[in-house]
Amino acid sequence: MTYQPGFLPLSKIERNKLGIRQFDIILVTGDAYVDHPSFGTALIGRILWDAGFTVGIISQPDWITAADFTVLGKPRLFFGISSGNVDSLVNNFTPNLKRRSDDVYSPGGIPKRPDRATIVYTNRVHELFPDTPIVIGGIEASLRRFAHYDYWQDRVRQSILADAPADLLIFGMGERQVVEIARRLACGETISSLRDVRGTVFGMEIAEWRSKRPEGIIELPGFTEVALDKISYARAFALHYYEQDTVRGRTIAQSHPKTVVIQNPPALPLSTEELDHIYDLPYSRRAHPSYTERVPALESVQFSVTSHRGCFGACSFCALTHHQGRIIQSRSTESIIREVTRMTRMPEFKGIVQDVGGPTANMYCLSCSLWEKYGVCRDKHCSPLCKTLKTSHSDQVELLKKLREIPGVKKVFIGSGIRYDLALADDSGYLEMIGYHHVSGHLKVAPEHVTKKVTEIMNKPGREVFNRFCERFETLQQGKKRRQYLLPYFMSGHPGCSITDMIELAIYIRDHQLYTEQVQDFTPTPMSVSTCMYCTGLNPFTLEPVHVPKGIEKKIQRALMQYRDPRNRQLIIEGLKAAGRMDLIGNGRKFLIPADDRDTNQYVLKHHKNEKRK
Ligand code: SF4
């Protein structure tokens, strides 16, 4: 392993101390620099350093003046720019489009990230260093790589590569791509010649596209077409969705008024050895010492471990399929043990491993025998019903057992959500074991809804599977001194969901005593299947119409999930009236809200007391 500094340099002083005159690469990010593998800039910086390149970081620059962008000088190879760990609009606004007053990725939680950070930073760097190549990446660039619906402007925007003066865009997890780009530039290739790097997108002049259009490219309906026509948008979405597979994905092009955006096939998945190597790099797991205030986002992940990447669940409202993909890439047990052992040597570690997981906790080491040769099925969703899918959680059981035995470890928690249909299909005692050792009172599960129509459109298992899981979970609690509870997540306002569906969900929550104050209201974030439905009112795979709750209906749906909150009374009454369900207003447990306004507060208090007693 190449020598790495304790922290990657943020300043000229640190650069000079390391004896570096000019950095090879400078990374610009909207996040604070936290040297932890769950912060993208730290991970990419460490990997580049490991590959033999010197890397400086410009974190949360003031984009109004030039000073912050010029502080580290000009890099020898390229600038790598990202908005940070999250899309800047998702980060800066609530789902109701109110500006947030804090930013968990910033020291002291003080917001310092501009809206559309990738575009803002790229423009600034391009003005100041017009001859230096710029590569953009991270979740914001990755999920805005084609023409896409933007909820914050309520319109279809161009690919971010048509808006930002960048030379290349890295999509998905970027380790392979960024190292290949750095190596090839270092060997003398020019950035404009790098048109064959898997997992990247580049722009081509329209004249060149017309004269040399390469063979075998999937051409999407262009920006102008998808911005005006919903059917074209839905078709374009389905076409690029199908091509996101690492094995069978092909090159895709989409024309824009001033450029043609071309996406190469996705990067190949990392092997276990490659993943192990990335997580074995010497992250300090701390925020850079120059910060005088804590970075809130570090607190929940400082002692968490990523065991795998990818998720084959493909929930419609999640864009992970377009970023990490559906194929699971798992680390070895030994590598995870090494990481936890390193944590135990940190004075801040109190013996608690906060989480061991990935996008879905219980997909570690699960795989389908078809993935390596054929990729994931194009028209079918991976589920325990597939005979070729390995559903035994034995590797996870073994891993967790070994982590519990590491000296200095008192508890190992699973904080990520689990996929309950997979847990039900397991025969290795996973559920029993996590209930006993790895859950601190509540196990997170995400049924999201209960009506068939909505769970199908969300691509979630149906109500009957969730009911079976609840029964099994309840059986496991019998005779226990310290029982565990399920913490289910439900969602309102999803495309395909009507007020009648939400009433059915509210009744289900009431009858199964699953009421929670936490509500997820659907937000159309870039590049998810559900966002495509929200924008077009169509299912992109069938082109069938989908009902899209908006405006007052969306508010009513949200209120129905929080039926105990007296502030929601008027909205709920409107919803019940619209659905012809005024029979649900009355006094007693079989009603949703009390008959008399004056009873509301009494009713809420009584139910809160009952809940506490339970
Ligand atoms: S067979 Fe099933 S598990 Fe395997 S890739 Fe196809 S859908 Fe996924």
Coordinates of C-alpha atoms and ligand atoms in Angstrom, one line a residue:
M1 CA 0.0 0.0 0.0
T2 CA 1.3 3.5 -0.9
Y3 CA 2.1 5.8 2.0
Q4 CA -0.9 8.0 2.8
P5 CA -1.0 11.1 5.0
G6 CA -3.2 11.1 8.2
F7 CA -5.6 13.5 6.4
L8 CA -5.6 14.5 2.8
P9 CA -4.4 18.2 2.5
L10 CA -6.9 21.0 2.6
S11 CA -4.4 23.9 2.5
K12 CA -1.2 25.1 1.1
I13 CA 0.5 24.6 4.4
E14 CA -0.4 20.9 4.5
R15 CA 0.6 20.6 0.9
N16 CA 4.0 22.1 1.6
K17 CA 4.6 19.9 4.7
L18 CA 4.1 16.9 2.4
G19 CA 6.7 18.3 0.0
I20 CA 4.2 18.6 -2.8
R21 CA 4.7 21.5 -5.3
Q22 CA 1.6 20.7 -7.4
F23 CA -1.2 18.3 -6.8
D24 CA -2.0 15.8 -9.5
I25 CA -5.7 16.1 -8.8
I26 CA -7.8 18.5 -6.8
L27 CA -11.2 17.4 -5.6
V28 CA -13.9 20.0 -5.0
T29 CA -16.8 19.1 -2.8
G30 CA -19.9 20.6 -1.2
D31 CA -19.4 18.5 2.0
A32 CA -17.0 19.1 4.9
Y33 CA -13.9 16.8 4.5
V34 CA -14.6 13.9 6.8
D35 CA -12.0 11.2 6.4
H36 CA -14.4 8.2 6.5
P37 CA -15.2 5.7 3.7
S38 CA -18.9 6.7 3.7
F39 CA -17.9 10.2 2.5
G40 CA -17.3 10.0 -1.2
T41 CA -14.5 12.6 -1.4
A42 CA -12.5 10.8 1.2
L43 CA -12.9 7.5 -0.5
I44 CA -12.0 8.8 -4.0
G45 CA -9.1 10.8 -2.6
R46 CA -7.7 7.9 -0.8
I47 CA -8.0 5.6 -3.8
L48 CA -6.3 8.1 -6.1
W49 CA -3.5 8.5 -3.5
D50 CA -3.2 4.7 -3.3
A51 CA -2.9 4.6 -7.1
G52 CA 0.1 6.9 -6.8
F53 CA -1.4 10.4 -7.3
T54 CA -1.3 13.4 -5.0
V55 CA -4.7 14.8 -4.1
G56 CA -5.8 18.0 -2.5
I57 CA -9.3 18.8 -1.4
I58 CA -11.2 22.1 -1.7
S59 CA -14.2 21.7 0.7
Q60 CA -17.3 23.8 0.7
P61 CA -15.7 26.7 -1.2
D62 CA -17.2 30.2 -1.2
W63 CA -18.4 30.3 -4.8
I64 CA -18.9 34.0 -5.0
T65 CA -15.2 34.9 -5.0
A66 CA -12.2 33.1 -6.6
A67 CA -10.0 32.8 -3.5
D68 CA -11.2 29.3 -2.3
F69 CA -10.8 27.8 -5.8
T70 CA -7.3 29.1 -6.4
V71 CA -5.9 28.3 -2.9
L72 CA -4.3 25.0 -3.9
G73 CA -3.2 26.2 -7.3
K74 CA -3.7 24.3 -10.6
P75 CA -3.7 20.5 -10.6
R76 CA -1.4 18.7 -13.0
L77 CA -4.1 16.3 -14.3
F78 CA -7.7 17.4 -13.5
F79 CA -10.3 18.9 -11.1
G80 CA -12.8 16.3 -9.8
I81 CA -16.0 18.1 -8.8
S82 CA -19.0 16.9 -6.8
S83 CA -21.9 18.4 -4.9
G84 CA -21.0 16.0 -2.0
N85 CA -22.7 12.9 -0.6
V86 CA -26.2 14.1 -1.6
D87 CA -27.9 16.0 -4.4
S88 CA -27.7 19.7 -3.4
L89 CA -31.4 20.4 -4.0
V90 CA -32.4 17.3 -1.9
N91 CA -30.0 18.6 0.8
N92 CA -31.0 22.3 0.7
F93 CA -34.8 21.8 0.6
T94 CA -37.4 19.9 2.5
P95 CA -39.9 17.7 0.5
N96 CA -42.3 20.6 0.8
L97 CA -39.8 22.8 -1.0
K98 CA -38.9 24.9 2.1
R99 CA -35.2 25.9 2.4
R100 CA -33.5 23.9 5.2
S101 CA -31.8 25.9 7.9
D102 CA -29.1 23.3 8.5
D103 CA -26.8 20.9 6.6
V104 CA -25.7 17.8 8.4
Y105 CA -22.6 17.5 6.1
S106 CA -21.3 20.8 7.2
P107 CA -19.3 21.8 10.4
G108 CA -21.8 23.1 13.0
G109 CA -24.6 22.1 10.6
I110 CA -24.3 25.5 8.9
P111 CA -25.4 25.5 5.3
K112 CA -22.5 26.3 2.9
R113 CA -23.6 24.5 -0.3
P114 CA -25.1 26.4 -3.3
D115 CA -28.1 25.0 -5.1
R116 CA -27.0 23.0 -8.1
A117 CA -23.5 22.8 -6.5
T118 CA -22.0 20.8 -9.3
I119 CA -22.9 23.3 -11.9
V120 CA -21.9 26.3 -9.8
Y121 CA -18.5 24.9 -8.8
T122 CA -17.8 23.7 -12.4
N123 CA -18.5 27.1 -13.8
R124 CA -16.2 28.8 -11.3
V125 CA -13.3 26.3 -11.9
H126 CA -13.7 26.6 -15.7
E127 CA -13.6 30.4 -15.5
L128 CA -10.4 30.3 -13.4
F129 CA -8.6 27.4 -15.1
P130 CA -10.0 27.2 -18.6
D131 CA -7.3 24.7 -19.8
T132 CA -7.6 22.2 -17.0
P133 CA -9.8 19.2 -17.5
I134 CA -12.8 18.9 -15.3
V135 CA -14.4 15.6 -14.3
I136 CA -17.8 15.7 -12.4
G137 CA -19.2 12.9 -10.3
G138 CA -21.1 12.0 -7.2
I139 CA -24.8 11.4 -6.7
E140 CA -25.9 14.8 -8.2
A141 CA -24.0 14.4 -11.4
S142 CA -24.7 10.7 -11.7
L143 CA -28.5 10.9 -11.3
R144 CA -28.8 14.0 -13.6
R145 CA -26.8 12.5 -16.5
F146 CA -29.7 12.4 -19.0
A147 CA -32.5 14.9 -19.5
H148 CA -34.4 14.6 -16.2
Y149 CA -37.4 15.9 -14.3
D150 CA -36.4 18.5 -11.7
Y151 CA -39.0 18.7 -8.9
W152 CA -37.5 22.0 -7.6
Q153 CA -38.3 23.8 -10.9
D154 CA -41.1 21.5 -11.9
R155 CA -39.7 21.0 -15.4
V156 CA -37.5 18.8 -17.5
R157 CA -33.9 19.9 -17.4
Q158 CA -31.0 19.0 -19.8
S159 CA -28.4 16.5 -18.8
I160 CA -26.1 18.2 -16.2
L161 CA -23.3 17.7 -18.8
A162 CA -25.1 20.0 -21.1
D163 CA -25.4 22.7 -18.3
A164 CA -21.9 22.4 -16.7
P165 CA -18.7 23.0 -18.6
A166 CA -17.2 19.6 -17.6
D167 CA -15.2 17.3 -19.9
L168 CA -16.4 14.0 -18.4
L169 CA -19.1 12.8 -16.0
I170 CA -18.5 9.7 -13.9
F171 CA -21.7 7.8 -13.0
G172 CA -22.3 5.2 -10.4
M173 CA -19.6 4.3 -7.8
G174 CA -16.6 6.0 -9.4
E175 CA -13.4 4.2 -8.1
R176 CA -12.6 2.3 -11.3
Q177 CA -13.3 5.3 -13.6
V178 CA -11.4 7.9 -11.6
V179 CA -8.2 5.8 -11.4
E180 CA -8.4 4.9 -15.2
I181 CA -8.9 8.6 -16.1
A182 CA -6.0 9.7 -13.9
R183 CA -3.7 7.0 -15.3
R184 CA -4.5 7.7 -18.9
L185 CA -4.1 11.5 -18.5
A186 CA -0.8 10.9 -16.7
C187 CA 0.3 8.8 -19.7
G188 CA -0.3 11.7 -22.0
E189 CA -3.8 11.0 -23.4
T190 CA -6.0 14.1 -23.6
I191 CA -9.3 14.4 -21.8
S192 CA -11.1 14.7 -25.1
S193 CA -9.8 11.4 -26.3
L194 CA -11.1 9.5 -23.2
R195 CA -14.4 8.3 -24.8
D196 CA -14.2 4.7 -24.0
V197 CA -14.1 4.7 -20.1
R198 CA -16.9 2.5 -18.8
G199 CA -19.0 4.3 -16.2
T200 CA -18.5 7.7 -17.8
V201 CA -20.6 10.1 -19.9
F202 CA -19.1 12.6 -22.4
G203 CA -20.5 15.2 -24.8
M204 CA -20.0 15.1 -28.6
E205 CA -20.4 18.1 -30.9
I206 CA -23.6 17.8 -33.0
A207 CA -21.7 18.1 -36.3
E208 CA -19.4 15.2 -35.3
W209 CA -22.4 13.1 -34.1
R210 CA -24.0 13.6 -37.5
S211 CA -20.9 12.8 -39.5
K212 CA -19.5 9.9 -37.4
R213 CA -22.4 8.5 -35.5
P214 CA -20.9 5.2 -34.0
E215 CA -22.6 1.9 -34.7
G216 CA -24.6 0.0 -32.1
I217 CA -25.6 2.9 -29.9
I218 CA -29.1 3.1 -28.3
E219 CA -30.5 6.5 -29.1
L220 CA -33.0 8.0 -26.6
P221 CA -35.6 10.5 -27.6
G222 CA -33.7 13.9 -27.4
F223 CA -34.0 16.6 -24.8
T224 CA -36.4 18.8 -26.8
E225 CA -38.7 15.9 -27.4
V226 CA -38.8 14.6 -23.8
A227 CA -39.2 18.1 -22.4
L228 CA -42.4 18.5 -24.5
D229 CA -43.9 15.0 -24.7
K230 CA -44.6 12.8 -21.8
I231 CA -44.7 9.6 -23.8
S232 CA -41.2 10.3 -25.2
Y233 CA -40.0 11.0 -21.7
A234 CA -41.3 7.7 -20.4
R235 CA -39.9 5.8 -23.4
A236 CA -36.5 7.4 -22.9
F237 CA -36.5 6.5 -19.2
A238 CA -37.4 2.9 -19.8
L239 CA -34.6 2.6 -22.5
H240 CA -31.9 3.9 -20.2
Y241 CA -33.2 2.0 -17.2
Y242 CA -32.8 -1.3 -19.1
E243 CA -29.2 -0.5 -20.1
Q244 CA -27.9 0.1 -16.5
D245 CA -26.7 -3.5 -16.2
T246 CA -22.9 -3.9 -15.9
V247 CA -22.9 -7.1 -18.1
R248 CA -25.4 -6.4 -20.9
G249 CA -25.7 -2.6 -20.7
R250 CA -24.9 -0.8 -24.0
T251 CA -23.8 2.7 -25.0
I252 CA -26.6 5.2 -25.0
A253 CA -26.9 8.7 -26.6
Q254 CA -29.3 11.5 -26.1
S255 CA -29.2 14.7 -28.2
H256 CA -29.5 18.1 -26.7
P257 CA -29.7 21.5 -28.5
K258 CA -25.9 22.1 -28.3
T259 CA -24.4 18.7 -27.7
V260 CA -25.1 14.9 -27.8
V261 CA -24.6 13.3 -24.4
I262 CA -23.2 9.7 -24.7
Q263 CA -23.1 7.2 -21.8
N264 CA -20.7 4.3 -22.0
P265 CA -21.8 1.0 -20.4
P266 CA -21.6 1.0 -16.6
A267 CA -18.3 0.2 -14.8
L268 CA -17.8 -3.5 -14.1
P269 CA -18.6 -4.5 -10.5
L270 CA -15.7 -4.5 -8.0
S271 CA -14.5 -7.9 -6.9
T272 CA -14.4 -8.8 -3.2
E273 CA -10.6 -8.3 -3.2
E274 CA -10.9 -4.8 -4.8
L275 CA -13.6 -3.8 -2.4
D276 CA -11.5 -5.1 0.5
H277 CA -8.6 -3.0 -0.7
I278 CA -10.7 0.2 -0.8
Y279 CA -12.0 -0.3 2.7
D280 CA -8.5 -1.3 4.0
L281 CA -7.1 2.2 3.2
P282 CA -6.1 4.2 6.3
Y283 CA -9.2 6.4 6.9
S284 CA -8.9 8.3 10.2
R285 CA -12.8 8.1 10.6
R286 CA -12.7 11.7 11.8
A287 CA -13.5 15.2 10.4
H288 CA -10.4 17.2 9.4
P289 CA -8.8 18.7 12.5
S290 CA -9.1 22.3 11.1
Y291 CA -12.9 22.2 11.9
T292 CA -13.8 23.6 15.3
E293 CA -17.4 22.4 15.2
R294 CA -18.7 18.8 14.8
V295 CA -20.0 17.6 11.5
P296 CA -23.4 16.1 12.4
A297 CA -23.5 13.5 9.6
L298 CA -20.3 11.8 11.0
E299 CA -22.0 10.9 14.3
S300 CA -24.4 8.3 12.8
V301 CA -21.7 6.7 10.7
Q302 CA -18.4 7.1 12.5
F303 CA -18.5 3.5 13.8
S304 CA -20.7 2.0 11.0
V305 CA -19.3 -0.5 8.4
T306 CA -20.3 -1.0 4.8
S307 CA -20.4 -4.7 4.2
H308 CA -21.7 -4.6 0.6
R309 CA -22.9 -2.5 -2.3
G310 CA -25.9 -2.7 -4.7
C311 CA -29.5 -3.6 -4.1
F312 CA -31.6 -6.0 -6.2
G313 CA -34.8 -4.8 -4.5
A314 CA -35.3 -2.1 -7.2
C315 CA -38.0 -0.2 -5.3
S316 CA -39.5 2.3 -7.8
F317 CA -38.9 5.4 -5.6
C318 CA -35.2 4.6 -5.1
A319 CA -32.7 5.5 -7.8
L320 CA -30.0 3.2 -6.5
T321 CA -30.5 0.9 -9.6
H322 CA -29.1 3.8 -11.6
H323 CA -26.2 4.4 -9.3
Q324 CA -24.9 1.3 -7.5
G325 CA -26.8 -1.2 -9.7
R326 CA -28.7 -4.4 -8.7
I327 CA -25.7 -6.8 -8.5
I328 CA -24.5 -7.3 -4.9
Q329 CA -20.8 -6.7 -4.4
S330 CA -19.7 -8.0 -0.9
R331 CA -16.5 -7.5 1.1
S332 CA -14.8 -10.5 2.8
T333 CA -15.5 -11.3 6.4
E334 CA -11.8 -10.8 7.1
S335 CA -11.8 -7.3 5.7
I336 CA -14.8 -6.3 7.8
I337 CA -13.2 -7.8 10.9
R338 CA -10.0 -5.8 10.2
E339 CA -12.0 -2.6 9.9
V340 CA -13.9 -3.1 13.2
T341 CA -10.7 -4.1 14.9
R342 CA -9.2 -0.8 13.8
M343 CA -12.2 1.0 15.3
T344 CA -11.6 -0.6 18.6
R345 CA -8.2 1.2 18.9
M346 CA -9.8 4.6 18.6
P347 CA -10.3 6.4 22.0
E348 CA -13.8 7.6 20.9
F349 CA -15.0 4.0 20.3
K350 CA -17.2 2.9 23.2
G351 CA -17.7 -0.7 22.0
I352 CA -20.7 0.0 19.8
V353 CA -20.7 -0.8 16.1
Q354 CA -23.5 1.4 14.9
D355 CA -24.4 -0.5 11.7
V356 CA -23.2 -3.3 9.5
G357 CA -24.9 -3.2 6.2
G358 CA -25.4 -1.7 2.8
P359 CA -28.4 -0.2 1.0
T360 CA -30.4 -3.2 2.4
A361 CA -28.8 -4.8 5.4
N362 CA -29.6 -8.4 4.7
M363 CA -28.3 -8.7 1.1
Y364 CA -24.7 -9.3 2.2
C365 CA -23.3 -12.2 0.1
L366 CA -26.6 -12.9 -1.6
S367 CA -26.3 -13.5 -5.3
C368 CA -27.9 -15.0 -8.4
S369 CA -26.0 -17.6 -10.4
L370 CA -26.9 -15.7 -13.6
W371 CA -25.4 -12.4 -12.7
E372 CA -21.8 -13.1 -13.7
K373 CA -22.5 -14.3 -17.2
Y374 CA -25.8 -12.6 -18.1
G375 CA -26.2 -9.7 -15.7
V376 CA -29.6 -9.1 -14.0
C377 CA -32.8 -10.0 -15.9
R378 CA -34.0 -7.2 -18.0
D379 CA -37.8 -7.7 -17.6
K380 CA -38.0 -9.4 -14.3
H381 CA -37.4 -8.3 -10.7
C382 CA -35.1 -10.3 -8.4
S383 CA -37.0 -11.9 -5.6
P384 CA -36.9 -15.0 -3.3
L385 CA -39.3 -16.6 -5.9
C386 CA -36.3 -16.9 -8.3
K387 CA -34.8 -20.3 -7.9
T388 CA -31.4 -19.1 -8.9
L389 CA -31.2 -16.5 -6.1
K390 CA -29.3 -17.6 -3.1
T391 CA -31.4 -16.5 -0.1
S392 CA -29.5 -18.2 2.8
H393 CA -28.2 -15.5 5.2
S394 CA -25.6 -17.9 6.6
D395 CA -22.6 -15.7 5.6
Q396 CA -24.2 -12.7 7.4
V397 CA -24.9 -14.9 10.5
E398 CA -21.3 -16.0 10.5
L399 CA -20.0 -12.4 9.9
L400 CA -22.1 -11.0 12.8
K401 CA -21.0 -13.8 15.1
K402 CA -17.3 -13.1 14.4
L403 CA -17.8 -9.3 14.9
R404 CA -19.4 -9.9 18.3
E405 CA -16.3 -11.8 19.4
I406 CA -13.8 -9.0 18.6
P407 CA -12.2 -7.9 21.9
G408 CA -13.5 -4.4 22.8
V409 CA -16.8 -4.8 20.9
K410 CA -19.8 -4.8 23.2
K411 CA -22.7 -4.5 20.7
V412 CA -23.0 -4.8 16.9
F413 CA -26.2 -3.2 15.6
I414 CA -28.0 -3.4 12.3
G415 CA -29.2 0.1 11.6
S416 CA -30.0 -0.2 7.9
G417 CA -33.4 -1.5 6.9
I418 CA -33.9 -5.2 6.1
R419 CA -35.8 -6.7 3.3
Y420 CA -38.4 -8.9 5.1
D421 CA -39.3 -11.1 2.1
L422 CA -35.7 -12.2 2.0
A423 CA -35.5 -12.7 5.8
L424 CA -38.6 -14.9 5.6
A425 CA -37.0 -17.1 2.9
D426 CA -33.8 -17.6 5.0
D427 CA -33.2 -20.9 6.7
S428 CA -30.1 -20.0 8.7
G429 CA -31.6 -18.4 11.8
Y430 CA -30.9 -14.8 10.8
L431 CA -34.0 -13.3 12.1
E432 CA -33.7 -15.1 15.5
M433 CA -30.1 -14.0 15.8
I434 CA -30.6 -10.3 14.9
G435 CA -33.6 -10.1 17.2
Y436 CA -31.4 -11.4 20.0
H437 CA -28.1 -9.6 19.4
H438 CA -28.3 -6.9 16.8
V439 CA -31.5 -4.8 17.2
S440 CA -31.7 -2.1 19.9
G441 CA -35.5 -2.3 20.5
H442 CA -36.7 -1.6 17.0
L443 CA -36.2 -3.4 13.8
K444 CA -36.6 -1.2 10.7
V445 CA -38.7 -2.5 7.9
A446 CA -40.2 -0.7 4.9
P447 CA -43.5 -2.2 3.7
E448 CA -44.3 1.3 2.4
H449 CA -47.9 0.4 1.7
V450 CA -50.5 -2.3 1.9
T451 CA -52.8 -2.1 -1.1
K452 CA -51.9 -4.4 -3.9
K453 CA -52.1 -1.7 -6.6
V454 CA -49.7 0.5 -4.7
T455 CA -47.2 -2.1 -3.6
E456 CA -47.0 -3.4 -7.1
I457 CA -46.3 0.0 -8.6
M458 CA -43.7 0.6 -5.9
N459 CA -42.2 -2.9 -6.6
K460 CA -42.5 -3.9 -2.9
P461 CA -43.7 -7.3 -1.5
G462 CA -47.5 -7.3 -0.9
R463 CA -49.4 -7.0 2.4
E464 CA -49.6 -10.8 2.8
V465 CA -45.8 -11.1 2.9
F466 CA -45.6 -8.3 5.5
N467 CA -48.3 -10.0 7.6
R468 CA -46.4 -13.3 7.5
F469 CA -43.3 -11.5 8.6
C470 CA -45.0 -9.7 11.5
E471 CA -46.5 -13.0 12.7
R472 CA -43.0 -14.7 12.5
F473 CA -41.5 -11.7 14.3
E474 CA -44.2 -11.8 17.0
T475 CA -43.6 -15.6 17.5
L476 CA -39.9 -14.8 18.2
Q477 CA -40.8 -12.3 20.9
Q478 CA -42.8 -14.8 22.9
G479 CA -41.3 -15.6 26.3
K480 CA -38.6 -12.8 25.9
K481 CA -37.9 -10.6 28.8
R482 CA -36.8 -7.7 26.6
R483 CA -39.0 -7.7 23.6
Q484 CA -38.2 -6.0 20.2
Y485 CA -40.6 -4.0 18.1
L486 CA -41.0 -3.5 14.4
L487 CA -40.5 0.0 13.1
P488 CA -42.3 0.0 9.8
Y489 CA -42.0 2.8 7.2
F490 CA -45.0 3.7 5.2
M491 CA -45.2 6.3 2.4
S492 CA -47.9 8.7 1.3
G493 CA -48.4 10.5 -2.0
H494 CA -46.7 7.9 -4.2
P495 CA -47.8 7.7 -7.9
G496 CA -50.6 5.2 -8.2
C497 CA -51.9 5.8 -4.7
S498 CA -55.4 7.3 -4.3
I499 CA -57.1 8.7 -1.2
T500 CA -59.0 5.4 -0.9
D501 CA -55.6 3.5 -0.8
M502 CA -54.4 5.8 1.9
I503 CA -57.6 5.3 4.0
E504 CA -57.0 1.5 3.7
L505 CA -53.4 2.1 4.9
A506 CA -54.6 4.2 7.8
I507 CA -57.0 1.5 8.8
Y508 CA -54.3 -1.1 8.6
I509 CA -52.0 1.0 10.7
R510 CA -54.8 1.5 13.3
D511 CA -55.7 -2.2 13.4
H512 CA -52.1 -3.5 13.6
Q513 CA -51.1 -0.8 16.1
L514 CA -48.3 0.4 13.8
Y515 CA -49.0 4.2 14.2
T516 CA -45.8 6.3 14.1
E517 CA -45.2 10.0 14.0
Q518 CA -42.6 9.4 11.3
V519 CA -44.1 9.9 7.9
Q520 CA -42.5 9.6 4.5
D521 CA -44.1 11.7 1.9
F522 CA -43.0 10.8 -1.6
T523 CA -40.4 13.2 -3.1
P524 CA -39.7 13.0 -6.8
T525 CA -35.8 12.9 -6.6
P526 CA -33.9 12.6 -9.9
M527 CA -33.9 9.4 -12.0
S528 CA -36.2 7.1 -10.0
V529 CA -39.0 5.1 -11.7
S530 CA -41.5 6.8 -9.5
T531 CA -40.2 10.3 -10.4
C532 CA -40.7 9.4 -14.1
M533 CA -44.3 8.4 -13.2
Y534 CA -44.8 11.7 -11.2
C535 CA -43.6 13.7 -14.2
T536 CA -45.4 11.8 -17.0
G537 CA -48.4 10.2 -15.3
L538 CA -47.3 7.0 -17.1
N539 CA -45.8 3.7 -16.1
P540 CA -42.6 3.9 -18.2
F541 CA -42.5 0.1 -18.8
T542 CA -46.1 -0.3 -20.0
L543 CA -47.0 3.3 -20.9
E544 CA -50.3 2.7 -18.9
P545 CA -51.6 5.9 -17.1
V546 CA -50.8 6.2 -13.4
H547 CA -52.8 8.4 -11.0
V548 CA -50.4 11.1 -9.6
P549 CA -51.5 12.7 -6.3
K550 CA -50.4 16.4 -6.3
G551 CA -51.4 19.6 -4.5
I552 CA -54.2 19.3 -1.9
E553 CA -54.6 15.5 -2.6
K554 CA -51.0 14.9 -1.6
K555 CA -51.5 16.9 1.6
I556 CA -54.6 14.8 2.4
Q557 CA -52.8 11.6 1.8
R558 CA -50.0 12.7 4.2
A559 CA -52.5 13.8 6.8
L560 CA -54.3 10.4 6.6
M561 CA -51.2 8.7 7.8
Q562 CA -50.9 11.0 10.8
Y563 CA -54.6 10.7 11.7
R564 CA -54.0 11.2 15.4
D565 CA -52.5 14.7 14.9
P566 CA -55.3 17.2 15.6
R567 CA -53.8 19.6 13.1
N568 CA -54.7 17.2 10.3
R569 CA -58.4 17.0 11.2
Q570 CA -59.8 19.2 8.4
L571 CA -57.7 17.6 5.7
I572 CA -58.7 14.1 6.9
I573 CA -62.4 15.1 6.9
E574 CA -61.9 16.3 3.3
G575 CA -60.3 13.1 2.3
L576 CA -62.9 10.9 4.0
K577 CA -65.7 12.9 2.4
A578 CA -64.1 12.6 -1.1
A579 CA -63.8 8.8 -0.6
G580 CA -67.3 8.4 0.9
R581 CA -65.9 7.1 4.2
M582 CA -67.5 9.5 6.7
D583 CA -68.3 6.3 8.6
L584 CA -64.7 6.5 9.9
I585 CA -65.5 9.6 12.0
G586 CA -66.8 8.7 15.4
N587 CA -65.8 8.0 19.0
G588 CA -64.1 4.7 19.7
R589 CA -61.3 2.5 18.5
K590 CA -63.0 1.5 15.2
F591 CA -62.9 5.1 14.0
L592 CA -60.0 7.1 12.6
I593 CA -60.9 10.5 14.1
P594 CA -63.3 11.5 16.8
A595 CA -66.8 12.9 15.9
D596 CA -66.4 16.1 17.8
D597 CA -63.7 18.6 17.2
R598 CA -63.5 19.2 21.0
D599 CA -62.8 15.6 21.6
T600 CA -59.7 15.6 19.4
N601 CA -57.2 16.6 22.0
Q602 CA -58.7 14.2 24.5
Y603 CA -58.6 11.5 22.0
V604 CA -55.0 12.1 21.1
L605 CA -53.9 12.1 24.8
K606 CA -55.8 8.9 25.5
H607 CA -54.2 7.1 22.6
H608 CA -50.8 8.2 23.5
K609 CA -51.3 6.9 27.0
N610 CA -52.5 3.5 25.6
E611 CA -49.5 3.3 23.3
K612 CA -47.2 4.0 26.2
R613 CA -48.8 1.3 28.3
K614 CA -48.3 -1.2 25.5
Ligands
SF4_1 S1 -33.2 -14.9 -12.2 FE1 -34.2 -13.7 -10.6 S2 -32.6 -13.2 -9.1 FE2 -31.6 -13.9 -11.0 S3 -31.2 -11.9 -12.1 FE3 -33.1 -12.8 -12.9 S4 -34.7 -11.8 -11.7 FE4 -32.7 -11.5 -10.6

